[in-house]
XYZ file of C-alpha atoms in Angstrom:
473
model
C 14.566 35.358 41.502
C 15.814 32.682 43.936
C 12.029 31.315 43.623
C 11.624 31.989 39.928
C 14.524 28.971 39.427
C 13.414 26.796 42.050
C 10.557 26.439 40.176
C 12.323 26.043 36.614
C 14.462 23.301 38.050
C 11.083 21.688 40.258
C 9.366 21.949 36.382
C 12.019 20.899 33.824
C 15.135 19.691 34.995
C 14.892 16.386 36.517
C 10.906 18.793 38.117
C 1.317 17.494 46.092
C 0.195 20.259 47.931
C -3.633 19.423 48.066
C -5.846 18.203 51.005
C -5.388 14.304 51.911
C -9.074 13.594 51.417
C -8.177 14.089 47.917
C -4.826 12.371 47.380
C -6.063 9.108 48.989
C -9.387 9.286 46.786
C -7.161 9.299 43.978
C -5.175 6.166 45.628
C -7.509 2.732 45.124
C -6.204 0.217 47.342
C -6.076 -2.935 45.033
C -3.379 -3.187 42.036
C -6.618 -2.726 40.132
C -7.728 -0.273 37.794
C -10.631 2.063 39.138
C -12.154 5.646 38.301
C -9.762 8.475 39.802
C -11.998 10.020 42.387
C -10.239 13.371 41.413
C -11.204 13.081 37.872
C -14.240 15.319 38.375
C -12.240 18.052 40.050
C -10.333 18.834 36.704
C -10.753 18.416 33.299
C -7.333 17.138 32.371
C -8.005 14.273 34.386
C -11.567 13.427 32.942
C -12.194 9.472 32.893
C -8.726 8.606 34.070
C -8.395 5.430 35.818
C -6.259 5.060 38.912
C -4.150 2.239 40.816
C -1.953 1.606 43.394
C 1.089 -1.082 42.875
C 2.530 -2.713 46.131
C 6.730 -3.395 45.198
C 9.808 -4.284 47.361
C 11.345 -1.580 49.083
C 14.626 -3.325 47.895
C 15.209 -5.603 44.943
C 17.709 -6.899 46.209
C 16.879 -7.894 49.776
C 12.708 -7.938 49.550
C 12.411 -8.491 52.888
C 12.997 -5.080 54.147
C 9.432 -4.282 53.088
C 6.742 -2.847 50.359
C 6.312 0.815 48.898
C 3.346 1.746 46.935
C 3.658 2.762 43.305
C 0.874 5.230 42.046
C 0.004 4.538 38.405
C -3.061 7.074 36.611
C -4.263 5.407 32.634
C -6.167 7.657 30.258
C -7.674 5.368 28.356
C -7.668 5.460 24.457
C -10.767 7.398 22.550
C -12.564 4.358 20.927
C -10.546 0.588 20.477
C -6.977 0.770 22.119
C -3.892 0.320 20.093
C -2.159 -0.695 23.134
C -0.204 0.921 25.642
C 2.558 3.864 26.190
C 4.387 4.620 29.294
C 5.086 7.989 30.094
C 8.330 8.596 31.976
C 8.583 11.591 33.233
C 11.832 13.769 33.764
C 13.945 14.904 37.253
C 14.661 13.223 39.203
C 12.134 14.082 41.417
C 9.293 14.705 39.010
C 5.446 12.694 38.890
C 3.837 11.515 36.388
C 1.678 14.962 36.702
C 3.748 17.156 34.367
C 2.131 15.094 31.704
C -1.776 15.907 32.361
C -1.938 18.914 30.964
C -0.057 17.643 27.542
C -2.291 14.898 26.928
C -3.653 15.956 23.589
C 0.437 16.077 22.189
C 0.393 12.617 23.405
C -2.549 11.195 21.424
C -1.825 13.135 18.526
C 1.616 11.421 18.321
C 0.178 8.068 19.124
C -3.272 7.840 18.094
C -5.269 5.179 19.513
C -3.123 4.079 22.859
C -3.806 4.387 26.426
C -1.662 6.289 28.579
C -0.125 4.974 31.696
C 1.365 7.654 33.676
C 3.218 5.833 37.065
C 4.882 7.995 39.217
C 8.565 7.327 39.897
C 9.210 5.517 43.691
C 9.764 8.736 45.803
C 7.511 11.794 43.896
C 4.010 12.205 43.307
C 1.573 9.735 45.101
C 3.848 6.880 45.088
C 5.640 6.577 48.688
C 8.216 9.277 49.602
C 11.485 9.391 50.412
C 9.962 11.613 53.531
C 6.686 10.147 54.100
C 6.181 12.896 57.000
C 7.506 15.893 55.551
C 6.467 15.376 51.878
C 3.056 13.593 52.850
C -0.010 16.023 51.318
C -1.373 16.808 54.362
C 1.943 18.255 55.338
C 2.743 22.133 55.969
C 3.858 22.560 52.324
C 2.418 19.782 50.529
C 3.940 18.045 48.909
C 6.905 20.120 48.585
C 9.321 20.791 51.718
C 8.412 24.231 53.466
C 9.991 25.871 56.743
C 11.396 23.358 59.171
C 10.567 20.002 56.920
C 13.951 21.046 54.999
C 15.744 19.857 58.263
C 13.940 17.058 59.783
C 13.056 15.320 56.517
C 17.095 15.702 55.313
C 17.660 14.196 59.072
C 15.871 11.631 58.495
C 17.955 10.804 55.309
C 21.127 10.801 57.453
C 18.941 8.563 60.353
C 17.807 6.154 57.810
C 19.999 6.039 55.442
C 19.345 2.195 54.454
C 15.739 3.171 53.203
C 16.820 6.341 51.895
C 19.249 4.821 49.711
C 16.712 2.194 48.398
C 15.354 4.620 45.886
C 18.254 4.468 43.836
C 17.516 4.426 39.492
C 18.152 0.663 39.365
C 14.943 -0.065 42.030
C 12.938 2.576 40.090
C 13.856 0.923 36.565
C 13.138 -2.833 38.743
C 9.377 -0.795 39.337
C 9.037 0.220 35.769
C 9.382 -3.561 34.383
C 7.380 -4.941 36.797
C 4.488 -1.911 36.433
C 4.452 -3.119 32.399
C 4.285 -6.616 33.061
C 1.409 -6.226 35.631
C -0.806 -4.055 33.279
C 0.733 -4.107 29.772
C -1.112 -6.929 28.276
C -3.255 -5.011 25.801
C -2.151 -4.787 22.538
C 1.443 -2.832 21.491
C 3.578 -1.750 24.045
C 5.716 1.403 24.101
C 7.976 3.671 26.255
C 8.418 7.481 26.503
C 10.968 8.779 28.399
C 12.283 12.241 28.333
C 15.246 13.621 30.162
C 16.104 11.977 33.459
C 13.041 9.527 32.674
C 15.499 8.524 29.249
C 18.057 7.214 32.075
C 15.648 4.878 33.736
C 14.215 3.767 30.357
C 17.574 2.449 28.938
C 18.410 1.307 33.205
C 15.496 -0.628 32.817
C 15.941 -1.912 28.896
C 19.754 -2.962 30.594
C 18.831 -4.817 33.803
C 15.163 -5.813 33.827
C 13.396 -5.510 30.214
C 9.634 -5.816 30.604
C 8.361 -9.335 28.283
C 7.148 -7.141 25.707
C 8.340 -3.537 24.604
C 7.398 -2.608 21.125
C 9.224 0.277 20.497
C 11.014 3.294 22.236
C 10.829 7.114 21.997
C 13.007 9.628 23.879
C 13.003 12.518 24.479
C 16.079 15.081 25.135
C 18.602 12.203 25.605
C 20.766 12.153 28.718
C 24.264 11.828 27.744
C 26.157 8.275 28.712
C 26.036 8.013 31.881
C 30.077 7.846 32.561
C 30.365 11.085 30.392
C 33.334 13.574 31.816
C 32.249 16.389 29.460
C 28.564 16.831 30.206
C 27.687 15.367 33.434
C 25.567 17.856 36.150
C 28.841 19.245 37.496
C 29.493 21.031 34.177
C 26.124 22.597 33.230
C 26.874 25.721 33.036
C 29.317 24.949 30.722
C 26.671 23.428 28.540
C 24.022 25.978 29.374
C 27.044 28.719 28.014
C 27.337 27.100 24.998
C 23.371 27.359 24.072
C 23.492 31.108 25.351
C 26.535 32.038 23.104
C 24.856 30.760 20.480
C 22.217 32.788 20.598
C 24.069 36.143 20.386
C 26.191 34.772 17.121
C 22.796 34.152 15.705
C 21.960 37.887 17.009
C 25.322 38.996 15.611
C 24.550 37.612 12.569
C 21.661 39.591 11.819
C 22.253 43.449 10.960
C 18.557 44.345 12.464
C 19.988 42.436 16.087
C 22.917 44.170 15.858
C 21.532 47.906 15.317
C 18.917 47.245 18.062
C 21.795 46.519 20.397
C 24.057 49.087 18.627
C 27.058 45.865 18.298
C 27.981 43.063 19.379
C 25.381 40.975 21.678
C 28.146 38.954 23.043
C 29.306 42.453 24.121
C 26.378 43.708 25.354
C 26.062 40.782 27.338
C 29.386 40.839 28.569
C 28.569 44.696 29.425
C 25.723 43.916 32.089
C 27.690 41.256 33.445
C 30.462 43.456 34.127
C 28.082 46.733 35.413
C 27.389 45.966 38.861
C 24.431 48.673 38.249
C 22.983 46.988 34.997
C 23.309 43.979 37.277
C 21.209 45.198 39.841
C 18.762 45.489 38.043
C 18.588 42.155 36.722
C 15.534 40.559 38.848
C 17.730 38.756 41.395
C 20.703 40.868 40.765
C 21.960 37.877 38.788
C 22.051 37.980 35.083
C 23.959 35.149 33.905
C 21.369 33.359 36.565
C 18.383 34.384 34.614
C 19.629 34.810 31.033
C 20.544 31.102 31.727
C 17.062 30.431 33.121
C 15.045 32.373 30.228
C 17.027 29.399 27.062
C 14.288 26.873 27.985
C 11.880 28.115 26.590
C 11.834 29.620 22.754
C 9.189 32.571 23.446
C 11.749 33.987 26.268
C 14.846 32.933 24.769
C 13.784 34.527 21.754
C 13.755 38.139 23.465
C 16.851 37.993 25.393
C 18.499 40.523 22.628
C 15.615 42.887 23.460
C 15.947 42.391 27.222
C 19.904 43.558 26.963
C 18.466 46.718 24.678
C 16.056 48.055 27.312
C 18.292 47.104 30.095
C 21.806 49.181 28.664
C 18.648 51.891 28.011
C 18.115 52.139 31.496
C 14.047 50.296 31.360
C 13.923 47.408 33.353
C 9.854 46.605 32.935
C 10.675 44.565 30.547
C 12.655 42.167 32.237
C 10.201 41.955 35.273
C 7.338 40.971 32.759
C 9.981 38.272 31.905
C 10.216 37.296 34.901
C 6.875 37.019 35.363
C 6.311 35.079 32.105
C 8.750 32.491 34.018
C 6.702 32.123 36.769
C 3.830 31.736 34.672
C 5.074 28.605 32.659
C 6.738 27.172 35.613
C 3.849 26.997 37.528
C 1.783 25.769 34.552
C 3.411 22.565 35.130
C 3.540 22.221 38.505
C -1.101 22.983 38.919
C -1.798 19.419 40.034
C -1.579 17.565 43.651
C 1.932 15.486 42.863
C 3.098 18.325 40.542
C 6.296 19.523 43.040
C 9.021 17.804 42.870
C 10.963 15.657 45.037
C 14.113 17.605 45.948
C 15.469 14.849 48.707
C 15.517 12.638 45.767
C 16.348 14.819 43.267
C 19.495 15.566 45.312
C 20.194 12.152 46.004
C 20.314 10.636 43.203
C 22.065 13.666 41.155
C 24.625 13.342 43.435
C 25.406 9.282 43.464
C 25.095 8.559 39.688
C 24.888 12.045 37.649
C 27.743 13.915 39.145
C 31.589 12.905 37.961
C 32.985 15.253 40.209
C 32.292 14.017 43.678
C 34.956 16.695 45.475
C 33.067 19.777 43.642
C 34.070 22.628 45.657
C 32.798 26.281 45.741
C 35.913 27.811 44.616
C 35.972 25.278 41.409
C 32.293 26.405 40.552
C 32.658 30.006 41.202
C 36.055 29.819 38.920
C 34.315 28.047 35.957
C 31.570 30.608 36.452
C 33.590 32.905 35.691
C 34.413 32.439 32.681
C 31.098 31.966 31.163
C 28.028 34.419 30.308
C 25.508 32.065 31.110
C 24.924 29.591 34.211
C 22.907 27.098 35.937
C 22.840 27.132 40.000
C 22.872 22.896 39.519
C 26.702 22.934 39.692
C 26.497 24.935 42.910
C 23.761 22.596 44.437
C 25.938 19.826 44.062
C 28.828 20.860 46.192
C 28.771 19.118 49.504
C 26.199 17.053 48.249
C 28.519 13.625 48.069
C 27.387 13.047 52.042
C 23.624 12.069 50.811
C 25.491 9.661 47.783
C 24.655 5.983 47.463
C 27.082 3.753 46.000
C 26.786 3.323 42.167
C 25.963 -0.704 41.608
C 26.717 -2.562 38.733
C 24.100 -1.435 36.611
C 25.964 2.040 36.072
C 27.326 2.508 32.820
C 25.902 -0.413 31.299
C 24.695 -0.742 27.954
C 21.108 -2.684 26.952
C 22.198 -5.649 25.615
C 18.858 -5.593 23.315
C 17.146 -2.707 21.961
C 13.657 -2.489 20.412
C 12.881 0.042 17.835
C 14.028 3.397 19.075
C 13.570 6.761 18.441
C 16.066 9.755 19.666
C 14.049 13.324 19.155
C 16.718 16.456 20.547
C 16.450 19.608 20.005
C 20.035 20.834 19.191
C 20.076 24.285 21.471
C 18.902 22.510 24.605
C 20.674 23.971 27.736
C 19.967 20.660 30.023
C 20.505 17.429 27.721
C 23.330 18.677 24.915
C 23.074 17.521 21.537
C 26.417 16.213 21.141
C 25.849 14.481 23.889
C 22.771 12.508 22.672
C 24.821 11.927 19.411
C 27.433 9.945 21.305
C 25.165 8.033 23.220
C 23.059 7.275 19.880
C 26.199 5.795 18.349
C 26.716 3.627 21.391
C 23.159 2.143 21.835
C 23.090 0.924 18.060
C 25.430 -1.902 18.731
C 21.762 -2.826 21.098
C 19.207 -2.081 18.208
C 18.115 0.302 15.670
C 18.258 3.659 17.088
C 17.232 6.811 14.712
C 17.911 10.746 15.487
C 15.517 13.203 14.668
C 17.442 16.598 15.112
C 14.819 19.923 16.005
C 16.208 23.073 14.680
C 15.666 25.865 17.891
C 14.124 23.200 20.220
C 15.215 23.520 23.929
C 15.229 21.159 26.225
C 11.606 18.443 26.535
C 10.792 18.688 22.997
C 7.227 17.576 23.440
C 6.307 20.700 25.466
C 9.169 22.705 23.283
C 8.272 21.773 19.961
C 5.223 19.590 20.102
C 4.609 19.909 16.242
C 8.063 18.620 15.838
C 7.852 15.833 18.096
C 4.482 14.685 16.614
C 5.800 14.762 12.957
C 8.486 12.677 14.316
C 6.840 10.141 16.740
C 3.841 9.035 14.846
C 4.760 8.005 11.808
C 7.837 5.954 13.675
C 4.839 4.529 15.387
C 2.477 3.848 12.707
C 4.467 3.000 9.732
C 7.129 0.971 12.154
C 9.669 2.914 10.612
C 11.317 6.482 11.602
C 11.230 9.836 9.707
C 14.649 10.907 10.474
C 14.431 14.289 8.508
C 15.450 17.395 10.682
C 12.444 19.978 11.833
C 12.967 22.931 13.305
C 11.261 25.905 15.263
C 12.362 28.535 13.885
């Protein structure tokens, strides 16, 4: 089960094991536009154009040296609209979760080229552990055996360059990525979850010339938030998961499958050290927890408890395997693991408000709820790899283009009252609309993609939002 969440939290919450051959033919050496040399290999990728973007290691002292930013465009079907930047999610995640949800993307803007960079530190761009995390690597990509020791070393050894890949360099990248190749047409941003932090870092202390409009997706909360910062998740996972069984409770035919109360049939495994055990990894509020992000699974938790208090367990091991099987969905492509050096880092200098996190305080908290998330956990002890916070934390864009909020109001990562405060605050920068999704989970695009296309094109086409509600259900 340990593996089954590493995966969910490589895939979703923030997120290239090939042969080098192929990473550097997918890695032109000029700024300029050229045809991926992986294209052929996969049909996701067909006609995509690649480029490689040389930018300061450090804003603010560019003399310390260059990193290379990896950028992939699928260009528009016929005359281009213009642009949209994709922004993926993480920290730690490439620009590769998109491929395989390309056809969402030109459904909800019609006529545009993608540009899909990866972030400074994950996919092809350079790594926080060129070594360890370089594709030709033991794992990849991804850290495997003794790379977990010498590449977090080599954070402690270097900690200068390590703490260069901090949001406000990243956002810094972004503007200068959409000056270099965003003269064609309209321009506009996607970001969704830790990619809608580094779109409004960006909008706040280095706007591109020219941003036409905004769309994101599964808002972070503001970033000084006490209530829902990473410490708490569980907390905010709970909430989504007790949900759930009042809806269950609310129906007579959930109620006489369970024979009650789901909250107490829950409540029953938790407590049975042998219904427990037979959770796969022994840890059910772990993998209840794990099982909200996605509808399909979410949907059959009820069931799950049923055959579980009945004593059959196969069907929560074809659950778990139905896990796996979407999780590794999104991670198919080179770049697709992500960066957990800099997912690590950076959760712990600017998305964590409780710096002394202890054990104890998790393990109290934890018990309390039904449903968790191992993210508190992983922060504790985690303050040693912090960077100092600069000025750009906390603050507001001073100028907002047209933007567009799309949540879905039982997501377990990115709460909905959370993205309702920070709505109310960025209006004082702009006109900022919320489209609420009935059911959605967290990354609404891959959620609820028939939701998040009735919401995002005609806000792109008609210049004007649709703020009705949709749901999923």
């Amino acid at each position: 089960m340990r593996r089954t969440i590493s995966v969910l939290a490589a895939a979703l919450w923030f997120a290239a094991g090939c042969g080098s051959a192929q990473a550097r033919a997918a890695q032109p050496a000029s700024d300029d536009f050229k045809p991926c040399a992986d294209a052929a290999g996969d049909a996701a990728l067909a006609g995509s154009l690649c480029a490689r973007f040389s930018a300061p290691l450090s804003y603010a002292d560019p003399g310390r040296g260059q990193i290379d930013l990896f950028v992939r465009e699928f260009p528009a079907k016929g005359r281009s609209k213009g642009q949209v930047w994709l922004v993926a999610g993480g920290p730690g995640e490439s620009g590769a979760t998109f491929y395989s949800m390309l056809a969402t993307f030109r459904a909800a803007f019609p006529g545009y080229d993608l540009m899909v960079p990866d972030h400074r530190g994950t996919g092809f761009s350079t790594r926080l552990c060129p070594k360890e995390e370089a594709v030709d690597s033991e794992g990849g990509a991804a850290l495997q055996g003794a790379e977990w020791a010498t590449c977090f070393g080599s954070l402690e050894t270097e900690r200068e360059r390590a703490h260069a890949f901090t949001i406000t360099n990243a956002a810094q990248d972004l503007r200068r990525l959409v000056d270099r190749y965003g003269d064609r047409g309209k321009t506009w941003i996607y970001g969704v979850s830790y990619g809608t932090q580094l779109v409004l870092r960006t909008m706040a202390v280095a706007p591109p010339r020219k941003v036409d409009g905004i769309v994101l997706d599964s808002l972070v909360p503001p970033e000084t938030t006490q209530t829902w910062d990473l410490s708490r998740r569980s907390a905010v996972v709970d909430e989504v998961g007790r949900k759930l069984l009042a809806d269950c409770d609310a129906g007579p035919a959930c109620r006489e499958q369970l024979g009650g109360s789901a909250v107490a049939a829950m409540q029953a495994v938790v407590d049975d050290p042998k219904l427990a055990a037979a959770v796969p990894g022994g840890k059910p509020k772990l993998f209840f927890g794990a099982l909200l992000d996605f509808p399909e699974l979410r949907a059959r938790i009820p069931s799950l408890l049923a055959a579980l208090r009945a004593g059959d367990a196969a069907p929560l091991v074809q659950a778990e395997q139905d896990l796996e099987a979407l999780g590794a969905g999104l991670m198919r492509f080179p770049q697709s693991p992500s960066s957990i050096p800099l997912v690590a880092m950076i959760s712990a200098s600017e998305n964590n408000a409780r710096q002394g996190l202890t054990k104890a305080q998790v393990e109290a908290e934890a018990a309390n709820y039904l449903f968790v998330s191992p993210l508190a956990g992983q922060l504790v002890g985690a303050a040693s790899m912090a960077y100092p916070r600069d000025d750009a934390f906390g603050k507001p864009p001073a100028r907002l283009p047209r933007l567009l909020v799309v949540q879905g109001d039982m997501d377990p990562k990115t709460p909905y009252a959370g993205a309702e405060a920070h709505v109310e605050a960025l209006r004082a920068a702009g006109q900022v609309s919320l489209v609420k999704v009935g059911g959605a989970p967290h990354f609404v695009l891959f959620t609820a993609p028939d939701c998040f296309t009735r919401a995002v094109k005609p806000f792109v086409e008609k210049r004007r939002a649709k703020p009705k509600a949709c749901s999923i259900d």
